[in-house]
Coordinates of N, CA and C in Angstrom, one line a residue:
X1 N -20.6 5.2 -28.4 CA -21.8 5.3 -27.5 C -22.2 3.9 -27.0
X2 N -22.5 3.6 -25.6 CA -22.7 2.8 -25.0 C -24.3 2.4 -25.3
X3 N -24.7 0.9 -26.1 CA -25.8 1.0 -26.3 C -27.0 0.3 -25.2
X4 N -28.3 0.4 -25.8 CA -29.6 0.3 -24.6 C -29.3 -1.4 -24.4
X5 N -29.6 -1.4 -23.6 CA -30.0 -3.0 -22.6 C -31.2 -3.3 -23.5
X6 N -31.4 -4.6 -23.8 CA -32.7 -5.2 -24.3 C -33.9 -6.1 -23.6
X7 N -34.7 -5.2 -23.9 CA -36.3 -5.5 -22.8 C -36.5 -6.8 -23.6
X8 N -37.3 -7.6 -22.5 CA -37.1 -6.9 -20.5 C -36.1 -7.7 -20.1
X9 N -35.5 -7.2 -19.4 CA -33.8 -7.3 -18.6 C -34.5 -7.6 -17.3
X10 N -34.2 -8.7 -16.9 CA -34.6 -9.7 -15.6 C -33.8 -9.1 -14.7
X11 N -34.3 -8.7 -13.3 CA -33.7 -7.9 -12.2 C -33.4 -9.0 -10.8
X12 N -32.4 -9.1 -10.5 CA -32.5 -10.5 -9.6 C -32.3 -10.2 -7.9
X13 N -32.8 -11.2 -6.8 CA -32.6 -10.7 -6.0 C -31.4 -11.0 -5.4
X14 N -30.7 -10.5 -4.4 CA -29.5 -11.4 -3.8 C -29.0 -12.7 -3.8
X15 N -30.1 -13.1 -3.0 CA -30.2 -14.5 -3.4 C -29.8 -15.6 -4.6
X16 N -30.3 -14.6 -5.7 CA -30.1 -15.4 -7.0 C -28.7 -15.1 -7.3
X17 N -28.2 -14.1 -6.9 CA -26.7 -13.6 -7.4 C -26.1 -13.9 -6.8
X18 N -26.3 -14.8 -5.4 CA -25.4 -16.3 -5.1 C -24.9 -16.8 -5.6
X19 N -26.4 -17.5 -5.9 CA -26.1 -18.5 -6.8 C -25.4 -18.5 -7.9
X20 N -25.9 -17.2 -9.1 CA -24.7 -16.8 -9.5 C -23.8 -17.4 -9.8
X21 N -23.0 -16.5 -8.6 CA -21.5 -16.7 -8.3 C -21.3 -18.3 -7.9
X22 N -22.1 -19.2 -7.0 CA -22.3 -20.2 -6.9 C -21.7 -20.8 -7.9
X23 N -22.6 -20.9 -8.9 CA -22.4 -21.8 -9.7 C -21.1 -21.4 -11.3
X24 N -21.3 -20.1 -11.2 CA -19.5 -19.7 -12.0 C -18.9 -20.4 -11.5
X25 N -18.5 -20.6 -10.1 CA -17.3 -21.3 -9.8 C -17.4 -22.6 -9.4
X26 N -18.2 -23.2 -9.4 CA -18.5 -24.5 -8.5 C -19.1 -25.4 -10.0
X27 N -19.7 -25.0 -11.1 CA -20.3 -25.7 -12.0 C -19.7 -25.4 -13.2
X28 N -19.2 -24.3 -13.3 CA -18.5 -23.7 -15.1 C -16.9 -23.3 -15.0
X29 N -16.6 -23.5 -13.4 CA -15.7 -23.7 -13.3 C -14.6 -22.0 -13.9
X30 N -15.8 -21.2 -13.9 CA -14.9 -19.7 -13.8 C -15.4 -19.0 -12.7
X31 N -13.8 -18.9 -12.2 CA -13.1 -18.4 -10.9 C -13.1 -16.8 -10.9
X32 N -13.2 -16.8 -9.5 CA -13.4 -15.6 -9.3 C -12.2 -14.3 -9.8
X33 N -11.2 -14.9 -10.1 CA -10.2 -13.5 -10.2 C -10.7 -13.7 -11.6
X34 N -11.3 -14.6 -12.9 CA -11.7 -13.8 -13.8 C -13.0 -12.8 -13.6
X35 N -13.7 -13.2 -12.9 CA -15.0 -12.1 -12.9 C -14.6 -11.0 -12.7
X36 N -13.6 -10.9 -11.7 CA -13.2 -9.8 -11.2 C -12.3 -9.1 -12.1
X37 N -11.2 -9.7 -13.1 CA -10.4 -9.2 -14.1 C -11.8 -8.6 -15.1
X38 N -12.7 -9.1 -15.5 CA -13.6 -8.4 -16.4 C -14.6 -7.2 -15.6
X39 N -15.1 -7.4 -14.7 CA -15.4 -6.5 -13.8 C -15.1 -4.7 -14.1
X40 N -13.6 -5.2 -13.6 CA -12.4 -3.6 -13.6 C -12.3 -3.2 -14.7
X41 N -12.4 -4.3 -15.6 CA -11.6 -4.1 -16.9 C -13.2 -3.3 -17.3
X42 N -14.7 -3.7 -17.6 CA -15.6 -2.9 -17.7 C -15.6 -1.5 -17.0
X43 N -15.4 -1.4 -15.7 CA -15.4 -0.3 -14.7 C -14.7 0.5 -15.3
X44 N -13.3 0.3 -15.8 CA -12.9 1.4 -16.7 C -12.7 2.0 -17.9
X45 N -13.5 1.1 -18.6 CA -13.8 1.4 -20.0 C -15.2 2.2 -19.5
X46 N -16.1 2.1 -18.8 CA -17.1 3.5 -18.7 C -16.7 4.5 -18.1
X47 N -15.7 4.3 -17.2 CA -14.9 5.4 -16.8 C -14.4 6.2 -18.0
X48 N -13.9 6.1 -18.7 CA -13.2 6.4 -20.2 C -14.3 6.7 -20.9
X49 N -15.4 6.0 -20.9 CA -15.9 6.9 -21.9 C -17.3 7.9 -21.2
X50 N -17.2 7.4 -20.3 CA -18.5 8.4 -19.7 C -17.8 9.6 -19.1
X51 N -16.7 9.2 -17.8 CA -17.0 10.9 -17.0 C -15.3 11.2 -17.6
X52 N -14.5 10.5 -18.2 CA -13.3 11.2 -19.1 C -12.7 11.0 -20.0
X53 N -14.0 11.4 -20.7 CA -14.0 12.6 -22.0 C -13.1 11.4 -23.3
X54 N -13.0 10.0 -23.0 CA -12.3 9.1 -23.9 C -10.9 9.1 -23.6
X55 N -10.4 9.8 -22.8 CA -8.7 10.3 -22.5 C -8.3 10.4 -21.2
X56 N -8.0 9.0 -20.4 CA -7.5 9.5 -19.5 C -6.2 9.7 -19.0
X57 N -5.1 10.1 -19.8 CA -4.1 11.0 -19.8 C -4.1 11.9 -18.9
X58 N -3.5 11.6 -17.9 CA -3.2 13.3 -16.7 C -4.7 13.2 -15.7
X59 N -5.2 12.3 -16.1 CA -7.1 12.9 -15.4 C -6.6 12.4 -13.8
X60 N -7.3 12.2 -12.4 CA -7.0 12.4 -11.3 C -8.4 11.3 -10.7
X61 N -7.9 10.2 -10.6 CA -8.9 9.4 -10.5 C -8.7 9.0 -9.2
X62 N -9.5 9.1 -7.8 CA -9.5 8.4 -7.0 C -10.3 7.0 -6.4
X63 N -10.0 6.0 -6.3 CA -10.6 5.0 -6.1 C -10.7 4.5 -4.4
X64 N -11.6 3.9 -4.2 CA -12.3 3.9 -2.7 C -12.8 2.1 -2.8
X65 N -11.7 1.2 -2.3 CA -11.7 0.4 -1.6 C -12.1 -0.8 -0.6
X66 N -13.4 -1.5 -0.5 CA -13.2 -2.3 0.5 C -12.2 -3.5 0.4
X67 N -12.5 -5.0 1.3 CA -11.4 -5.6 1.8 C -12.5 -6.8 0.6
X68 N -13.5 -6.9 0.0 CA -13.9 -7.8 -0.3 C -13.8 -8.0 -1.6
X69 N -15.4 -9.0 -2.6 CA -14.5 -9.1 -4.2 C -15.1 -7.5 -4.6
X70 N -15.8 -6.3 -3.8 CA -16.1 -5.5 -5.0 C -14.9 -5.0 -4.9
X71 N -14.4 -4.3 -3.7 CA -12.4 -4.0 -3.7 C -11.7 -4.2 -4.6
X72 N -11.4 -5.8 -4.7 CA -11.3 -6.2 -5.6 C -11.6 -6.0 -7.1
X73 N -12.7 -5.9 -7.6 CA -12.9 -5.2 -9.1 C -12.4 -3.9 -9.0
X74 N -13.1 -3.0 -8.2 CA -12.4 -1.4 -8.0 C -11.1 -1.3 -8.2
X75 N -9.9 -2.6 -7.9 CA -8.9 -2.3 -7.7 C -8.0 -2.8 -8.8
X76 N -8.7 -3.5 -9.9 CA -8.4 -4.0 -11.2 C -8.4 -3.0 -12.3
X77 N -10.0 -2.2 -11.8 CA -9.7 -0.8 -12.5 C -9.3 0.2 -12.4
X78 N -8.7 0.3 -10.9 CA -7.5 1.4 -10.6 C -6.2 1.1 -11.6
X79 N -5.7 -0.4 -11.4 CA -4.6 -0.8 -12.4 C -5.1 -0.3 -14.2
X80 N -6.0 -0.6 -14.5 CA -6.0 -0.5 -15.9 C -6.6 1.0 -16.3
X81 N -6.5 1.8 -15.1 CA -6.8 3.5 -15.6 C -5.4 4.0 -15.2
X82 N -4.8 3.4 -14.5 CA -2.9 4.0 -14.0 C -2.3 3.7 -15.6
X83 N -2.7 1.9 -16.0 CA -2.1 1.9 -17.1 C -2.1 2.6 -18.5
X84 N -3.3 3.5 -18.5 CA -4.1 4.1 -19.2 C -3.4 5.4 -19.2
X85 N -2.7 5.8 -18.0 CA -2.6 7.0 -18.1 C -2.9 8.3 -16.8
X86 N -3.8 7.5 -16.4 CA -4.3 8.1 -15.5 C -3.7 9.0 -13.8
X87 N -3.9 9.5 -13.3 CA -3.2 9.7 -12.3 C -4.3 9.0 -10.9
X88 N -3.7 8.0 -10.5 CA -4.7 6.9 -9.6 C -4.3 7.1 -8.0
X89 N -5.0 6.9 -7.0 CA -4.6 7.4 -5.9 C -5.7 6.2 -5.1
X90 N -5.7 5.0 -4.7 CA -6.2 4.5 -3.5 C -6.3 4.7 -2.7
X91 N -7.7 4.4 -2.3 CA -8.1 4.5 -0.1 C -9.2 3.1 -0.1
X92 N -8.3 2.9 0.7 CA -8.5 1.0 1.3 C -9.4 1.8 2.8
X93 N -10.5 1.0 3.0 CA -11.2 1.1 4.1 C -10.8 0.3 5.2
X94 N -10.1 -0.7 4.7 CA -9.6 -1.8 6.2 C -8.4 -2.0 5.8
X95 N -7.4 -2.4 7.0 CA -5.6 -2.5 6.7 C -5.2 -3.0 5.4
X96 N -4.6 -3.3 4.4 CA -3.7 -3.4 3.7 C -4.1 -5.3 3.8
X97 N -3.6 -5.5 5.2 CA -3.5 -7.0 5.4 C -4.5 -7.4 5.4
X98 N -6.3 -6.9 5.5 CA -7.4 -7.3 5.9 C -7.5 -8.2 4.6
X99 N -7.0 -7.4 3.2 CA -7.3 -7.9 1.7 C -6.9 -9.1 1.7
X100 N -7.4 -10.2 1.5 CA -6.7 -11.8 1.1 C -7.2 -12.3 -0.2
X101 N -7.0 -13.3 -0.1 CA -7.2 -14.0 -1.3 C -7.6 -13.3 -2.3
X102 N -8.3 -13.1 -3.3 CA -8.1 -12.2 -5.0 C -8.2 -10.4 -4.6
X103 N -8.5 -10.4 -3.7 CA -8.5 -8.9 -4.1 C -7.1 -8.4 -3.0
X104 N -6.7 -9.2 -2.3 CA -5.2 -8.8 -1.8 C -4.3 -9.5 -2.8
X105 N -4.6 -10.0 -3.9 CA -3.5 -10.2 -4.9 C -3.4 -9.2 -5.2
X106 N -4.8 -8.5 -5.8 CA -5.0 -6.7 -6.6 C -4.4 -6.1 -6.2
X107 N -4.4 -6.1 -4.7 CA -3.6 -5.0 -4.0 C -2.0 -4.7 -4.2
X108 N -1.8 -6.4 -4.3 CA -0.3 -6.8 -4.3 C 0.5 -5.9 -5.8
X109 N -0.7 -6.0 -6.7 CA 0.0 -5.8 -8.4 C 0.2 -4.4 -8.3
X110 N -1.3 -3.8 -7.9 CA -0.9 -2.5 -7.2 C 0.6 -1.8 -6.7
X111 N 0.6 -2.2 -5.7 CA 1.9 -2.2 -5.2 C 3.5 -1.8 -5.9
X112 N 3.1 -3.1 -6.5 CA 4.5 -3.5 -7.6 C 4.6 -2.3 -8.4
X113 N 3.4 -2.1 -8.7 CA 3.2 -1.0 -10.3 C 3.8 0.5 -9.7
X114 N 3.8 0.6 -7.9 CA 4.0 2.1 -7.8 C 2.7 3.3 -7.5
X115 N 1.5 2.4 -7.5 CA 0.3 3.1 -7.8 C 0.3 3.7 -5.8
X116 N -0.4 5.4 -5.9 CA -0.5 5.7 -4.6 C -1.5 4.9 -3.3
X117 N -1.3 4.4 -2.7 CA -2.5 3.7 -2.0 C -2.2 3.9 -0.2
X118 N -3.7 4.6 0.1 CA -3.5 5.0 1.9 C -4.8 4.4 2.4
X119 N -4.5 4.0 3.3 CA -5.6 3.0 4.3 C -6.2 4.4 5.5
X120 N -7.4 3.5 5.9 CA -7.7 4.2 7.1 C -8.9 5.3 6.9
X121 N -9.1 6.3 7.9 CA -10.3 7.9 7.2 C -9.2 8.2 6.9
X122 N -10.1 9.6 5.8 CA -9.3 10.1 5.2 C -9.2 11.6 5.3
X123 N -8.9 12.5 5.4 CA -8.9 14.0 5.5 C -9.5 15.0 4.4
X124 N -9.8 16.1 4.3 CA -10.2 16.6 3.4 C -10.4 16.3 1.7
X125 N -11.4 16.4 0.9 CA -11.4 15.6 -0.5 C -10.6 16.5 -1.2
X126 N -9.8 15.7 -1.6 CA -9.0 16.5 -3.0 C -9.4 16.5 -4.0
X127 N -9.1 17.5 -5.1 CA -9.7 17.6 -6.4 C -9.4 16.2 -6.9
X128 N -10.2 15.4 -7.9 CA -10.1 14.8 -8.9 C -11.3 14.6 -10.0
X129 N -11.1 13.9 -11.0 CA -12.2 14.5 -12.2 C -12.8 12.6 -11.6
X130 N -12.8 12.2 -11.3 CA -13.6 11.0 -10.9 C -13.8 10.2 -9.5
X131 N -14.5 9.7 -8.5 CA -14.3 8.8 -7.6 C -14.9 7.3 -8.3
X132 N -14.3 6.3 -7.9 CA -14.6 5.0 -8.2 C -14.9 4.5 -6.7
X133 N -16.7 3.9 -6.5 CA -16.5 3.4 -5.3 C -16.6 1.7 -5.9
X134 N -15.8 1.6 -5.0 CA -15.4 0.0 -5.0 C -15.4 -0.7 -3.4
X135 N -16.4 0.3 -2.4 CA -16.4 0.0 -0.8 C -16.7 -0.9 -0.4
X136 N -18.4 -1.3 -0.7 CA -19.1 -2.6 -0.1 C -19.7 -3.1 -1.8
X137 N -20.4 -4.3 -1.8 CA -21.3 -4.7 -3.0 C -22.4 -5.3 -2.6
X138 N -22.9 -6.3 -3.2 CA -24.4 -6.6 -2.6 C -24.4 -7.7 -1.5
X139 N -23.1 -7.6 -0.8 CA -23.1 -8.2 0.8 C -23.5 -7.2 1.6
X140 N -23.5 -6.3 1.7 CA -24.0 -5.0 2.5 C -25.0 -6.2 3.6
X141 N -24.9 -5.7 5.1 CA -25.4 -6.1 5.7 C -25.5 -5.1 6.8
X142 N -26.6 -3.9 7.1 CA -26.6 -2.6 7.6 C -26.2 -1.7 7.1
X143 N -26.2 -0.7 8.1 CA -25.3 0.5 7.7 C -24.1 0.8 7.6
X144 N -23.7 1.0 6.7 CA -22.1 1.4 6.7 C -21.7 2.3 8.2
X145 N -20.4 1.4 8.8 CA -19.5 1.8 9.5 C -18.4 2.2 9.8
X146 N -17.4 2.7 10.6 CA -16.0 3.0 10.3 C -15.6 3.6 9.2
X147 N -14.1 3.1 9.1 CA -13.7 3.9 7.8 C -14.5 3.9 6.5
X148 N -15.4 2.9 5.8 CA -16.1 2.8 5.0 C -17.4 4.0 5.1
X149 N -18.0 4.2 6.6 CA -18.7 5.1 6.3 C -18.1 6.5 6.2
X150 N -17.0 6.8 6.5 CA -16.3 8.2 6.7 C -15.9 8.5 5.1
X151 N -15.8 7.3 4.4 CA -15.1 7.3 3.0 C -16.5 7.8 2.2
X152 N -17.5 7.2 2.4 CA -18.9 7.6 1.8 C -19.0 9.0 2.1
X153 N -19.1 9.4 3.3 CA -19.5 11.0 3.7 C -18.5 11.7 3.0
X154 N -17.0 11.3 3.0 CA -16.3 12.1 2.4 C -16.4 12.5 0.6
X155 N -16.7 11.6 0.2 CA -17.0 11.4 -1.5 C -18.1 12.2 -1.5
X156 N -18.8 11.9 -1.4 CA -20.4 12.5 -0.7 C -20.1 13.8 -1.0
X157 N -19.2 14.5 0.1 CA -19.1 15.6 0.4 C -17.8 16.6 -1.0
X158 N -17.3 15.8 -1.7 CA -16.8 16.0 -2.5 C -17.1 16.9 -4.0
X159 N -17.8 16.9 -3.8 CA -18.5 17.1 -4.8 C -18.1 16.7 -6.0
X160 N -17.3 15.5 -6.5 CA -17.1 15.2 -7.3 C -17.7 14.3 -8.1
X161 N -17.8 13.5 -8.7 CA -18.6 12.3 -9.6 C -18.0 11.3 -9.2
X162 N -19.1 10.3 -8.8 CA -19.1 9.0 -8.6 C -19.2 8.4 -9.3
X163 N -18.9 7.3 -9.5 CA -19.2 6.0 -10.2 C -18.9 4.2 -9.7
X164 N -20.2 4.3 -9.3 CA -20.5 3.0 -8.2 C -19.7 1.7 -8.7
X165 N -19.5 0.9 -8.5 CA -19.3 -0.6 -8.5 C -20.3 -1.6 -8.3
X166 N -21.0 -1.7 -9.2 CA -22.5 -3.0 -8.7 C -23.6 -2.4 -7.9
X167 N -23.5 -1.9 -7.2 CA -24.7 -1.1 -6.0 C -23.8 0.0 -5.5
X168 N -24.1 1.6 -4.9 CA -23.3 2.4 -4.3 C -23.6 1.7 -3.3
X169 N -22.7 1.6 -2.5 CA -22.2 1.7 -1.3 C -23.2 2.3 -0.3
X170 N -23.6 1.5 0.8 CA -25.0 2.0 1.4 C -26.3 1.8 0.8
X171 N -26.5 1.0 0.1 CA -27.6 0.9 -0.5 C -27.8 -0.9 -0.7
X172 N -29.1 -1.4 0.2 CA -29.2 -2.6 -0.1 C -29.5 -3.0 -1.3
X173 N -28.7 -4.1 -1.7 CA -28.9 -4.6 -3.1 C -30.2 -5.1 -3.2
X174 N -30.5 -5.8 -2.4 CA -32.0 -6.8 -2.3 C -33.2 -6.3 -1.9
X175 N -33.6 -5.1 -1.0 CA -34.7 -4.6 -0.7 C -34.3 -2.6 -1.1
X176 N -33.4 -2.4 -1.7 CA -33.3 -1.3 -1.7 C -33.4 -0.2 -1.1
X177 N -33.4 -0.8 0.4 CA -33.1 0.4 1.1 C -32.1 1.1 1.0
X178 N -32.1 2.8 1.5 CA -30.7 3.5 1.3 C -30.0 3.7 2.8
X179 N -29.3 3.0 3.9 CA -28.9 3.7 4.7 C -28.4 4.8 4.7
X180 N -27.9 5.3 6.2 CA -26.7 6.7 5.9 C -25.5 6.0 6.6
X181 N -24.6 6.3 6.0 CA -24.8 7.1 4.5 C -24.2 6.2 3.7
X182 N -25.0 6.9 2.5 CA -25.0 5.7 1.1 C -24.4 7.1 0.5
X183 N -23.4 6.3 -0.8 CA -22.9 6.7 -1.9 C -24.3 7.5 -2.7
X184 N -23.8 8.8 -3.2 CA -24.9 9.3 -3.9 C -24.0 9.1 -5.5
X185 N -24.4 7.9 -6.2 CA -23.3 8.1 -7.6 C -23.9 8.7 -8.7
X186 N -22.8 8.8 -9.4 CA -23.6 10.1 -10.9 C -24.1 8.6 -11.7
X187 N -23.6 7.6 -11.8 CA -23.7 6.1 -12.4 C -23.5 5.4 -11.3
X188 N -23.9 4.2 -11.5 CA -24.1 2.8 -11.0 C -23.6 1.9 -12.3
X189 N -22.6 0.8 -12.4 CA -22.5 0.0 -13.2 C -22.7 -1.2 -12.5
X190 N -23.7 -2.2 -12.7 CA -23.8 -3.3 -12.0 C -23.6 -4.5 -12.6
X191 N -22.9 -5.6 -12.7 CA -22.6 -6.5 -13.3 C -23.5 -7.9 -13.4
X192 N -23.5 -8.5 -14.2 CA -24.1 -9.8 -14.6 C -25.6 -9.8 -15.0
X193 N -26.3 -9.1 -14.3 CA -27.8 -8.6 -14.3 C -28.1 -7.4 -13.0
X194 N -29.1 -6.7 -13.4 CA -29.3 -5.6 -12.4 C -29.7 -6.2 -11.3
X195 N -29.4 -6.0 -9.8 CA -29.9 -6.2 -8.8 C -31.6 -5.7 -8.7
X196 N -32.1 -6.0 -7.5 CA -33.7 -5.6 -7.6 C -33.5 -4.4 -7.2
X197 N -32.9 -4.4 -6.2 CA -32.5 -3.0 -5.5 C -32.8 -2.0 -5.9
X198 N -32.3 -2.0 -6.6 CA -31.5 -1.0 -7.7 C -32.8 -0.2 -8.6
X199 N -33.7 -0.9 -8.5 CA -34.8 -0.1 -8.9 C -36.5 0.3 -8.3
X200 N -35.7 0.1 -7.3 CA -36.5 0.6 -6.0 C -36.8 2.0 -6.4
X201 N -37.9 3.3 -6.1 CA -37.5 4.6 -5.9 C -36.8 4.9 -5.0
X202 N -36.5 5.2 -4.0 CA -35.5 5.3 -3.4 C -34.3 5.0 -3.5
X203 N -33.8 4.1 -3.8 CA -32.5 3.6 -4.8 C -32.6 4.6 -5.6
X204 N -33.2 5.3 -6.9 CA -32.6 5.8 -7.7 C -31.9 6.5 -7.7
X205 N -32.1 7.8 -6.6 CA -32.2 9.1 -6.2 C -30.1 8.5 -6.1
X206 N -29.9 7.5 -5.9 CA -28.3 7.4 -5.1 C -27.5 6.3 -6.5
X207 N -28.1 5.7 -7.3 CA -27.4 5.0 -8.3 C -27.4 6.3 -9.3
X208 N -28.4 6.9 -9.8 CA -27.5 7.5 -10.9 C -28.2 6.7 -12.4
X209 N -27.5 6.8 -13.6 CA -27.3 6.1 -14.4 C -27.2 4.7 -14.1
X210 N -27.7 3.9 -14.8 CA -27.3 2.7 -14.4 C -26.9 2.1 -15.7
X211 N -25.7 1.4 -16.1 CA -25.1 0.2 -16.8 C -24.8 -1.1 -16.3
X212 N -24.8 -1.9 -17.2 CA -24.7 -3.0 -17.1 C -23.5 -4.0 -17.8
X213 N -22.3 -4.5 -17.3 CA -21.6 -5.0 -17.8 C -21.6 -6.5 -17.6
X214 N -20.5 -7.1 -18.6 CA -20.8 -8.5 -18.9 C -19.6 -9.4 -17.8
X215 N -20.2 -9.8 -16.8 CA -18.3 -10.8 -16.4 C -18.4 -12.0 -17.0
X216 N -19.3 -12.5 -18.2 CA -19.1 -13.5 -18.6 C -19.6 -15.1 -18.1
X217 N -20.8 -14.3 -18.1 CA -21.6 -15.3 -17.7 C -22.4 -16.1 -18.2
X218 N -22.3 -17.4 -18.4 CA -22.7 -18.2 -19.5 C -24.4 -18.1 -19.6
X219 N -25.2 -17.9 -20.2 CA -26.8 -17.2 -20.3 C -27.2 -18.9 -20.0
X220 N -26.8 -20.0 -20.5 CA -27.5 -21.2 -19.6 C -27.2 -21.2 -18.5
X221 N -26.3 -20.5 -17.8 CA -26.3 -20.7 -15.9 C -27.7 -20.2 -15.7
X222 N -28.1 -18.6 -16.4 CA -29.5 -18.8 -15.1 C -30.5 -19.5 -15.5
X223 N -30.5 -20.3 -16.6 CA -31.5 -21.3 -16.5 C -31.6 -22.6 -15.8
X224 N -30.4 -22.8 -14.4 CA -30.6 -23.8 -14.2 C -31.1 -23.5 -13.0
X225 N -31.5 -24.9 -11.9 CA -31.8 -24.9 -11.1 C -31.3 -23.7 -10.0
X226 N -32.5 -23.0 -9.2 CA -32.3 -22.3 -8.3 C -32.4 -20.3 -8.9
X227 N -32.6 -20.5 -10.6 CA -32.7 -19.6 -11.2 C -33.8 -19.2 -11.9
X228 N -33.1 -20.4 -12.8 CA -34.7 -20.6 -13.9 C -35.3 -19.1 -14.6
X229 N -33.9 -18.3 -15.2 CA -34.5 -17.5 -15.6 C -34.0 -17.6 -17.4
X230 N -34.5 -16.8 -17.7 CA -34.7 -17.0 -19.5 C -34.0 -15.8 -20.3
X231 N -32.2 -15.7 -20.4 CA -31.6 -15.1 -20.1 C -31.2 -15.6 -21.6
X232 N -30.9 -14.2 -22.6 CA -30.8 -14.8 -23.9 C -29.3 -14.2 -24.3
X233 N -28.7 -13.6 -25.3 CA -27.3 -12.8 -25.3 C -27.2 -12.0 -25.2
X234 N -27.7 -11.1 -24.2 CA -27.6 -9.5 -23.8 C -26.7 -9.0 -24.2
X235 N -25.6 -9.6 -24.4 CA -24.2 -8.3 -24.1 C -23.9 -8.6 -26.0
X236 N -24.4 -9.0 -26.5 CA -24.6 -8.8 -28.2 C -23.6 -8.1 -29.2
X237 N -24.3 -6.9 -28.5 CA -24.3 -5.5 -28.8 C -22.7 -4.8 -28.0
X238 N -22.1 -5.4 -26.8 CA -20.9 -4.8 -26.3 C -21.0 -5.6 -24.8
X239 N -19.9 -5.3 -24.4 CA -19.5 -6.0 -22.9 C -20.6 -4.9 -21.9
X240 N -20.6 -3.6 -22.3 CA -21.1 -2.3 -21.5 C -23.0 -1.8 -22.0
X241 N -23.5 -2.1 -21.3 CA -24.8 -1.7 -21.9 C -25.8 -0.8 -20.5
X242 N -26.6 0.4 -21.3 CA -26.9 1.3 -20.6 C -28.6 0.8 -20.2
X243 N -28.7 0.4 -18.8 CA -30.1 0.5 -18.4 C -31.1 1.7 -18.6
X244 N -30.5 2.6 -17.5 CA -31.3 3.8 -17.9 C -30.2 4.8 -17.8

């Protein structure tokens, strides 16, 4: 059992999850392909134990794509649910080549491993017992467009179970608006601290569940300048912890 987050769990705005990232890489000197290796690596350990059933042997996981770092995580935990067992099928929202630097490496391991992966819209939803959105994260800037919004309407329309990456997709991290169309997920797992967003009313209706996983973020970063929040050992208790 995935246990409770411990109050009060500080909700941050974009801005601060800049910095963030800012300062993992620029001050503590951890780089982005680890955030992102723990990321996926959480993404599918709740996959596993929330929507399949602890076994994912034979299960029919599709994962959904952008070109950025959430892609990126999504696409670490496509690798580690293929390795698991799983039967994995990628949809990249922008060319193959758009992916660069760490999350077109993802793509690359992908590749090598044999895993299915198709770019572009996509055609009617096929059965699977899971969608992973991995489209946009809290760079969202509008409404989803192009193949990212066709990917949304299509999940959407799927009727299958979502499970977001950081923010669903369509949904501003920072003021919590929902454009259309936004990811409607059964869960939301958001990493490092919850966005504000995210607990907007409006927002709820489209995150779902919400967890919280750890990429390993040293609890004195947000006490420093530009943060200044009072961030003690959350993740204690496990790498995966349940908001609401």
């Amino acid at each position: 059992m995935i246990p409770r987050s411990p109050e009060p769990l500080p909700f941050v705005t974009t801005v601060q999850m800049i910095e963030v990232d800012r300062a993992m890489i620029d001050d503590y000197r951890i780089e982005l392909i680890q955030m992102m290796e723990n990321a996926g690596r959480c993404l599918a350990e709740l996959a596993r134990q929330r929507f399949l059933e602890g076994d994912p042997v034979g299960r029919r996981v599709l994962v959904l794509a952008g070109r950025g770092g959430n892609g990126g995580g999504a696409l670490v935990s496509a690798r580690r649910l293929h390795n698991a067992g799983a039967q994995v099928e990628v949809r990249l929202s922008a060319p193959a080549g758009a992916l660069a630097g760490v999350a077109g490496h993802q793509l690359d391991i992908l590749r090598r491993m044999g895993v299915a992966i198709e770019e572009g819209e996509p055609g009617r939803p096929a059965a699977a017992d899971l969608i992973l959105d991995g489209l946009i994260g809290y760079s969202l800037a509008g409404a989803p467009r192009g193949a990212a919004a066709a990917l949304i309407s299509w999940a959407n329309d799927s009727g299958q179970p979502i499970l977001a990456l950081d923010v669903p997709s369509g949904l501003d991290a920072g003021t919590g608006q929902v454009y259309e169309p936004a990811v409607r997920a059964a869960a939301t797992m958001t990493l490092a601290l919850p966005k504000a967003g995210l607990r907007m009313p409006a927002a709820r209706a489209v995150v779902g569940e919400l967890y919280l996983a750890d990429i390993s973020v040293p609890p004195a970063l947000y006490a420093g300048p530009g943060l200044e929040l009072d961030v003690g050992p959350i993740f204690a208790a496990g790498d995966l912890l349940r908001v609401w």
